[in-house]
């Protein structure tokens, strides 16, 4: 079967010389009249095309499709529906939810969002049941309905083609392990020029910056809540732990007016790699803290929204007073990375949560 991106099935049959018919003997009526019966036809080819706009542009990973080994691979499966954040309308009874069309945030378009979310979740569950029936060895992990529109999963490589035969699955893509971009020279340069780039103490007030990275060290002096107004939407999820497993996930921390939310989206990473010592994760429970074991996420967060401090020492050199670009902004951290990198599906889960929480800016 030739598969194009999508869900409308068109059966095309080539018949040379017109309609094939067979005589079935004489029939009552005018002399010479004959009774005809059509010969059944089989399609030469079957084409499958997506109905959803995002399904039409999604492309499968050709290297995955060609694999014949049974080694488990991490994939993300695009289903034939648009995610809530990108649905532009077109389905009877379901109004558009994409802010690009409605000119409203998802939070200000609650009725339409709830209705389409129900539709997306129901469709996603239906397609998930089909693919688990077709490939029982598939382990489905995370469902994405706010963004992307599909699921993450782990499957034997030689079953990828079977997934593409499932009604509602329009693409199978590799769930790859990415690396944060890191440049120590840039780190020093950015720190050195912060005094000229940093904003006033109130710059960014009432803005929430969502940072998807290696985590956050919440006790950092540039993340002080002093002088920062309370967030309009209140404190979001705060997953620094209760202190009951401090040996693995570190000390607890209560979010505040500066650090208004903190999450760890590490499901794929923990299932496939696992954490090293001092990475604030428990390899038995697979629970991780948003604490930053690498420093990268803390650096990007404070660069974007760090409070002003009078003294900054870097590698033993006094850099003087420094500020982030928007000292008055709130920060939400979404940890998706550990020592070996960051899986795409964990990052998508973080983006989904950031949109649900209504962050104003995503640093990714």
Short mmCIF file of C-alpha atoms in Angstrom, two decimals:
data_model
loop_
_atom_site.label_atom_id
_atom_site.label_comp_id
_atom_site.label_asym_id
_atom_site.label_seq_id
_atom_site.Cartn_x
_atom_site.Cartn_y
_atom_site.Cartn_z
CA UNK A 1 0.00 0.00 0.00
CA UNK A 2 1.32 3.44 -0.88
CA UNK A 3 0.85 5.81 2.05
CA UNK A 4 0.65 9.55 1.67
CA UNK A 5 0.26 11.91 4.64
CA UNK A 6 -3.34 11.80 5.86
CA UNK A 7 -6.74 9.97 6.24
CA UNK A 8 -9.00 10.01 3.17
CA UNK A 9 -8.84 6.73 1.26
CA UNK A 10 -9.11 6.88 -2.52
CA UNK A 11 -9.31 3.59 -4.41
CA UNK A 12 -8.24 3.98 -8.05
CA UNK A 13 -8.78 1.23 -10.58
CA UNK A 14 -7.51 1.36 -14.17
CA UNK A 15 -9.94 -0.28 -16.59
CA UNK A 16 -8.88 -0.44 -20.19
CA UNK A 17 -11.67 -0.13 -22.75
CA UNK A 18 -14.42 1.11 -20.40
CA UNK A 19 -16.69 -0.84 -18.09
CA UNK A 20 -16.23 -4.60 -18.22
CA UNK A 21 -19.55 -6.41 -18.45
CA UNK A 22 -20.64 -9.97 -18.96
CA UNK A 23 -23.71 -11.27 -20.73
CA UNK A 24 -26.10 -13.17 -18.51
CA UNK A 25 -28.42 -14.47 -21.22
CA UNK A 26 -31.70 -13.17 -22.60
CA UNK A 27 -34.03 -11.02 -20.59
CA UNK A 28 -37.66 -10.14 -20.97
CA UNK A 29 -38.32 -7.01 -22.94
CA UNK A 30 -37.74 -5.89 -26.49
CA UNK A 31 -36.22 -8.43 -28.80
CA UNK A 32 -32.44 -8.51 -28.64
CA UNK A 33 -32.26 -7.02 -25.19
CA UNK A 34 -29.70 -8.64 -22.95
CA UNK A 35 -29.19 -8.66 -19.22
CA UNK A 36 -25.82 -7.42 -18.07
CA UNK A 37 -23.96 -7.82 -14.75
CA UNK A 38 -20.91 -5.73 -13.77
CA UNK A 39 -17.69 -7.59 -13.09
CA UNK A 40 -16.22 -6.79 -9.67
CA UNK A 41 -13.00 -4.77 -9.77
CA UNK A 42 -9.98 -4.62 -7.50
CA UNK A 43 -8.10 -1.35 -6.90
CA UNK A 44 -4.62 -1.08 -8.38
CA UNK A 45 -3.47 1.22 -5.57
CA UNK A 46 -4.81 2.62 -2.30
CA UNK A 47 -3.75 6.08 -1.19
CA UNK A 48 -4.14 7.51 2.31
CA UNK A 49 -4.14 11.29 2.80
CA UNK A 50 -4.45 13.35 5.97
CA UNK A 51 -7.52 15.38 6.82
CA UNK A 52 -5.84 17.58 9.43
CA UNK A 53 -3.42 20.33 8.31
CA UNK A 54 -0.74 19.20 10.75
CA UNK A 55 -1.19 15.61 9.54
CA UNK A 56 -0.58 16.73 5.97
CA UNK A 57 2.83 18.23 6.77
CA UNK A 58 4.06 15.53 9.19
CA UNK A 59 6.70 13.26 7.66
CA UNK A 60 7.92 9.89 8.86
CA UNK A 61 11.57 9.12 9.44
CA UNK A 62 12.61 7.12 6.38
CA UNK A 63 15.53 5.49 8.17
CA UNK A 64 13.17 4.13 10.82
CA UNK A 65 10.76 2.71 8.25
CA UNK A 66 13.57 0.83 6.51
CA UNK A 67 14.85 -0.90 9.65
CA UNK A 68 14.34 -4.65 9.95
CA UNK A 69 15.91 -5.30 13.35
CA UNK A 70 13.85 -5.70 16.51
CA UNK A 71 15.84 -3.33 18.71
CA UNK A 72 13.49 -1.02 20.69
CA UNK A 73 13.44 2.59 19.50
CA UNK A 74 11.89 5.72 20.95
CA UNK A 75 9.41 7.39 18.63
CA UNK A 76 6.73 10.06 18.56
CA UNK A 77 3.61 9.22 16.59
CA UNK A 78 1.71 11.99 14.84
CA UNK A 79 -2.01 11.35 14.85
CA UNK A 80 -4.44 12.79 12.35
CA UNK A 81 -5.70 15.73 14.38
CA UNK A 82 -4.46 19.23 15.06
CA UNK A 83 -3.36 20.02 18.59
CA UNK A 84 -5.43 22.46 20.64
CA UNK A 85 -2.89 25.25 20.25
CA UNK A 86 -2.97 24.99 16.44
CA UNK A 87 -6.58 23.97 15.59
CA UNK A 88 -7.95 26.60 13.17
CA UNK A 89 -11.48 25.25 12.89
CA UNK A 90 -13.21 23.25 10.19
CA UNK A 91 -14.77 20.43 12.22
CA UNK A 92 -18.52 20.76 12.55
CA UNK A 93 -19.51 21.92 16.02
CA UNK A 94 -15.96 22.70 17.13
CA UNK A 95 -14.80 26.30 17.05
CA UNK A 96 -11.19 27.28 16.40
CA UNK A 97 -8.83 27.26 19.38
CA UNK A 98 -5.59 28.47 17.81
CA UNK A 99 -4.69 31.91 19.21
CA UNK A 100 -3.44 32.80 15.74
CA UNK A 101 -7.06 32.61 14.55
CA UNK A 102 -9.07 33.55 17.63
CA UNK A 103 -6.70 36.31 18.81
CA UNK A 104 -7.32 34.95 22.30
CA UNK A 105 -5.12 32.94 24.62
CA UNK A 106 -6.30 29.43 25.40
CA UNK A 107 -7.23 30.58 28.89
CA UNK A 108 -9.50 33.29 27.45
CA UNK A 109 -11.21 30.85 25.10
CA UNK A 110 -12.18 28.22 27.65
CA UNK A 111 -15.44 26.90 26.18
CA UNK A 112 -13.99 26.23 22.73
CA UNK A 113 -10.79 24.82 24.22
CA UNK A 114 -12.66 22.43 26.51
CA UNK A 115 -14.83 21.18 23.65
CA UNK A 116 -11.94 20.61 21.27
CA UNK A 117 -9.79 19.12 24.03
CA UNK A 118 -12.48 16.49 24.66
CA UNK A 119 -12.55 15.69 20.95
CA UNK A 120 -8.75 15.45 20.75
CA UNK A 121 -8.45 13.23 23.83
CA UNK A 122 -11.20 10.89 22.65
CA UNK A 123 -9.65 10.57 19.20
CA UNK A 124 -6.19 10.06 20.70
CA UNK A 125 -7.47 7.25 22.96
CA UNK A 126 -9.15 5.58 19.99
CA UNK A 127 -6.03 5.65 17.83
CA UNK A 128 -3.89 4.52 20.77
CA UNK A 129 -6.10 1.45 21.26
CA UNK A 130 -5.79 0.63 17.57
CA UNK A 131 -2.00 0.85 17.54
CA UNK A 132 -1.68 -1.22 20.72
CA UNK A 133 -3.87 -3.87 19.10
CA UNK A 134 -1.76 -3.78 15.93
CA UNK A 135 1.56 -3.72 17.80
CA UNK A 136 1.06 -5.19 21.30
CA UNK A 137 4.74 -4.66 22.11
CA UNK A 138 4.38 -0.87 21.73
CA UNK A 139 4.72 0.99 25.03
CA UNK A 140 2.86 4.28 24.83
CA UNK A 141 4.16 6.91 27.27
CA UNK A 142 2.90 10.48 26.95
CA UNK A 143 -0.12 11.86 25.11
CA UNK A 144 0.12 15.29 23.48
CA UNK A 145 -3.14 17.11 22.75
CA UNK A 146 -2.27 20.74 23.53
CA UNK A 147 0.71 20.67 21.16
CA UNK A 148 1.86 18.27 18.42
CA UNK A 149 -1.16 15.96 18.43
CA UNK A 150 0.00 12.40 19.08
CA UNK A 151 1.92 10.26 21.56
CA UNK A 152 5.42 9.19 22.48
CA UNK A 153 6.18 5.46 22.52
CA UNK A 154 8.85 2.77 22.50
CA UNK A 155 8.52 0.05 19.85
CA UNK A 156 10.65 -2.61 18.14
CA UNK A 157 12.23 -1.01 15.07
CA UNK A 158 10.79 -3.60 12.69
CA UNK A 159 7.24 -2.71 13.82
CA UNK A 160 7.38 0.90 12.68
CA UNK A 161 5.81 0.06 9.33
CA UNK A 162 2.95 -1.69 11.12
CA UNK A 163 2.26 1.50 13.06
CA UNK A 164 1.87 3.39 9.80
CA UNK A 165 -0.91 1.00 8.78
CA UNK A 166 -3.01 2.00 11.80
CA UNK A 167 -5.93 4.26 10.95
CA UNK A 168 -5.26 7.69 12.41
CA UNK A 169 -1.46 7.41 12.50
CA UNK A 170 0.03 9.69 9.85
CA UNK A 171 3.74 9.76 10.74
CA UNK A 172 6.32 7.99 12.91
CA UNK A 173 9.24 10.19 13.91
CA UNK A 174 12.39 9.51 15.89
CA UNK A 175 12.40 10.63 19.53
CA UNK A 176 16.00 11.77 19.49
CA UNK A 177 18.36 12.70 22.30
CA UNK A 178 19.40 16.34 21.89
CA UNK A 179 22.13 18.35 23.61
CA UNK A 180 21.84 21.81 25.18
CA UNK A 181 23.90 24.39 23.32
CA UNK A 182 26.75 25.40 25.60
CA UNK A 183 29.54 27.89 25.04
CA UNK A 184 31.65 29.05 27.98
CA UNK A 185 33.02 31.98 26.00
CA UNK A 186 29.49 33.22 25.40
CA UNK A 187 28.75 32.67 29.10
CA UNK A 188 31.62 34.97 30.10
CA UNK A 189 30.77 37.55 27.46
CA UNK A 190 27.10 37.65 28.41
CA UNK A 191 27.98 38.06 32.08
CA UNK A 192 30.47 40.82 31.37
CA UNK A 193 27.97 42.95 29.44
CA UNK A 194 24.93 42.35 31.64
CA UNK A 195 25.25 45.78 33.32
CA UNK A 196 24.58 47.52 29.99
CA UNK A 197 21.95 45.06 28.77
CA UNK A 198 20.09 44.47 32.03
CA UNK A 199 16.79 46.21 32.50
CA UNK A 200 15.50 48.29 35.39
CA UNK A 201 14.39 46.48 38.53
CA UNK A 202 10.78 46.42 37.26
CA UNK A 203 11.53 45.46 33.64
CA UNK A 204 9.39 42.48 32.67
CA UNK A 205 6.92 43.01 35.49
CA UNK A 206 3.84 40.76 35.15
CA UNK A 207 5.61 38.66 32.47
CA UNK A 208 6.31 34.96 33.06
CA UNK A 209 9.36 33.53 31.30
CA UNK A 210 9.25 29.75 30.83
CA UNK A 211 12.70 28.15 30.53
CA UNK A 212 13.03 24.61 29.15
CA UNK A 213 16.50 23.43 30.06
CA UNK A 214 18.58 21.48 32.60
CA UNK A 215 16.66 22.82 35.60
CA UNK A 216 17.15 25.62 38.10
CA UNK A 217 19.07 26.31 41.32
CA UNK A 218 16.29 28.23 43.08
CA UNK A 219 18.48 29.62 45.88
CA UNK A 220 20.59 31.57 43.37
CA UNK A 221 20.82 35.23 44.53
CA UNK A 222 19.54 36.47 41.16
CA UNK A 223 16.29 34.57 41.78
CA UNK A 224 15.32 36.46 44.90
CA UNK A 225 11.58 37.29 45.16
CA UNK A 226 12.30 40.60 46.92
CA UNK A 227 10.44 43.40 45.21
CA UNK A 228 8.77 41.14 42.65
CA UNK A 229 4.99 41.40 42.45
CA UNK A 230 2.81 38.34 43.00
CA UNK A 231 1.98 36.48 39.77
CA UNK A 232 -1.52 37.21 38.47
CA UNK A 233 -2.25 33.51 37.99
CA UNK A 234 -0.78 32.43 41.32
CA UNK A 235 1.90 29.80 41.93
CA UNK A 236 1.92 26.93 39.45
CA UNK A 237 3.22 23.39 39.94
CA UNK A 238 6.27 23.28 42.21
CA UNK A 239 8.03 19.90 42.06
CA UNK A 240 11.09 20.48 44.24
CA UNK A 241 9.86 17.73 46.53
CA UNK A 242 8.78 17.51 50.14
CA UNK A 243 12.15 16.52 51.59
CA UNK A 244 11.16 12.88 52.05
CA UNK A 245 13.68 11.77 49.39
CA UNK A 246 16.32 14.48 49.77
CA UNK A 247 19.10 11.89 49.33
CA UNK A 248 18.09 11.46 45.69
CA UNK A 249 16.16 14.54 44.58
CA UNK A 250 17.71 17.17 46.84
CA UNK A 251 16.30 19.65 49.29
CA UNK A 252 12.75 20.98 48.94
CA UNK A 253 12.05 24.55 47.90
CA UNK A 254 8.84 26.56 48.07
CA UNK A 255 8.09 28.51 44.92
CA UNK A 256 7.58 32.25 45.37
CA UNK A 257 6.87 35.46 43.51
CA UNK A 258 10.05 35.04 41.42
CA UNK A 259 10.15 31.28 40.82
CA UNK A 260 6.43 30.73 40.23
CA UNK A 261 6.61 27.17 38.89
CA UNK A 262 9.05 24.29 38.54
CA UNK A 263 8.61 20.94 36.79
CA UNK A 264 10.72 17.95 35.79
CA UNK A 265 9.67 16.28 32.52
CA UNK A 266 12.13 13.40 32.39
CA UNK A 267 9.94 10.35 31.68
CA UNK A 268 11.64 9.28 28.44
CA UNK A 269 15.12 10.07 29.73
CA UNK A 270 14.68 8.10 32.94
CA UNK A 271 13.12 5.13 31.12
CA UNK A 272 16.02 4.90 28.67
CA UNK A 273 19.12 6.35 30.29
CA UNK A 274 18.65 6.82 34.01
CA UNK A 275 20.40 9.35 36.20
CA UNK A 276 23.97 9.54 37.43
CA UNK A 277 24.81 10.37 41.02
CA UNK A 278 24.08 13.95 42.09
CA UNK A 279 21.59 14.52 39.27
CA UNK A 280 18.61 14.92 41.63
CA UNK A 281 16.74 11.90 40.30
CA UNK A 282 15.67 8.58 41.81
CA UNK A 283 16.40 5.69 39.44
CA UNK A 284 13.91 3.44 41.24
CA UNK A 285 10.89 5.75 41.26
CA UNK A 286 12.01 7.69 38.15
CA UNK A 287 11.13 10.90 40.00
CA UNK A 288 13.37 13.89 39.32
CA UNK A 289 13.60 17.33 40.88
CA UNK A 290 13.69 20.50 38.76
CA UNK A 291 17.00 21.28 40.50
CA UNK A 292 19.81 22.03 38.09
CA UNK A 293 22.83 19.67 38.30
CA UNK A 294 24.50 21.18 35.23
CA UNK A 295 24.20 24.97 35.63
CA UNK A 296 22.97 25.61 32.09
CA UNK A 297 19.32 26.19 32.99
CA UNK A 298 20.21 28.45 35.91
CA UNK A 299 22.42 30.53 33.61
CA UNK A 300 19.75 30.95 30.92
CA UNK A 301 17.06 31.74 33.51
CA UNK A 302 19.09 34.42 35.25
CA UNK A 303 20.22 35.89 31.93
CA UNK A 304 16.61 36.31 30.89
CA UNK A 305 14.97 37.28 34.17
CA UNK A 306 17.60 37.44 36.92
CA UNK A 307 17.30 40.03 39.66
CA UNK A 308 20.01 42.69 39.99
CA UNK A 309 22.90 41.87 42.33
CA UNK A 310 25.75 44.12 43.39
CA UNK A 311 28.56 41.62 43.07
CA UNK A 312 29.19 38.81 40.58
CA UNK A 313 32.40 36.79 40.70
CA UNK A 314 33.11 34.53 37.73
CA UNK A 315 36.15 32.23 37.75
CA UNK A 316 37.63 34.37 40.52
CA UNK A 317 37.16 37.62 38.61
CA UNK A 318 34.91 40.35 40.04
CA UNK A 319 32.38 41.35 37.39
CA UNK A 320 30.64 43.98 39.45
CA UNK A 321 26.87 44.58 39.61
CA UNK A 322 24.82 42.61 37.10
CA UNK A 323 21.15 42.26 36.14
CA UNK A 324 19.13 39.97 33.96
CA UNK A 325 17.35 41.40 30.94
CA UNK A 326 13.98 41.49 32.76
CA UNK A 327 14.61 41.55 36.53
CA UNK A 328 10.92 42.07 37.31
CA UNK A 329 9.73 38.99 35.41
CA UNK A 330 8.55 35.72 36.94
CA UNK A 331 10.32 32.45 36.07
CA UNK A 332 8.93 28.99 35.42
CA UNK A 333 11.48 26.24 34.92
CA UNK A 334 10.88 23.03 32.99
CA UNK A 335 13.69 20.53 33.44
CA UNK A 336 14.03 18.13 30.50
CA UNK A 337 17.78 17.43 30.42
CA UNK A 338 20.36 15.46 32.37
CA UNK A 339 23.99 14.54 31.74
CA UNK A 340 23.39 12.69 28.46
CA UNK A 341 21.01 15.25 26.96
CA UNK A 342 17.30 15.84 26.44
CA UNK A 343 14.74 13.67 24.63
CA UNK A 344 12.40 15.42 22.18
CA UNK A 345 9.27 13.93 23.76
CA UNK A 346 10.22 15.28 27.20
CA UNK A 347 10.66 18.72 25.64
CA UNK A 348 7.25 18.51 23.94
CA UNK A 349 5.67 17.61 27.29
CA UNK A 350 7.30 20.70 28.80
CA UNK A 351 6.03 22.96 26.02
CA UNK A 352 2.54 21.55 26.56
CA UNK A 353 2.69 22.39 30.28
CA UNK A 354 4.10 25.86 29.62
CA UNK A 355 1.18 26.66 27.32
CA UNK A 356 -1.31 25.25 29.83
CA UNK A 357 0.20 27.46 32.55
CA UNK A 358 -0.02 30.52 30.31
CA UNK A 359 3.63 31.56 30.25
CA UNK A 360 4.30 34.64 28.13
CA UNK A 361 7.72 33.69 26.77
CA UNK A 362 9.32 30.28 26.21
CA UNK A 363 13.10 30.01 26.21
CA UNK A 364 13.91 26.67 24.59
#
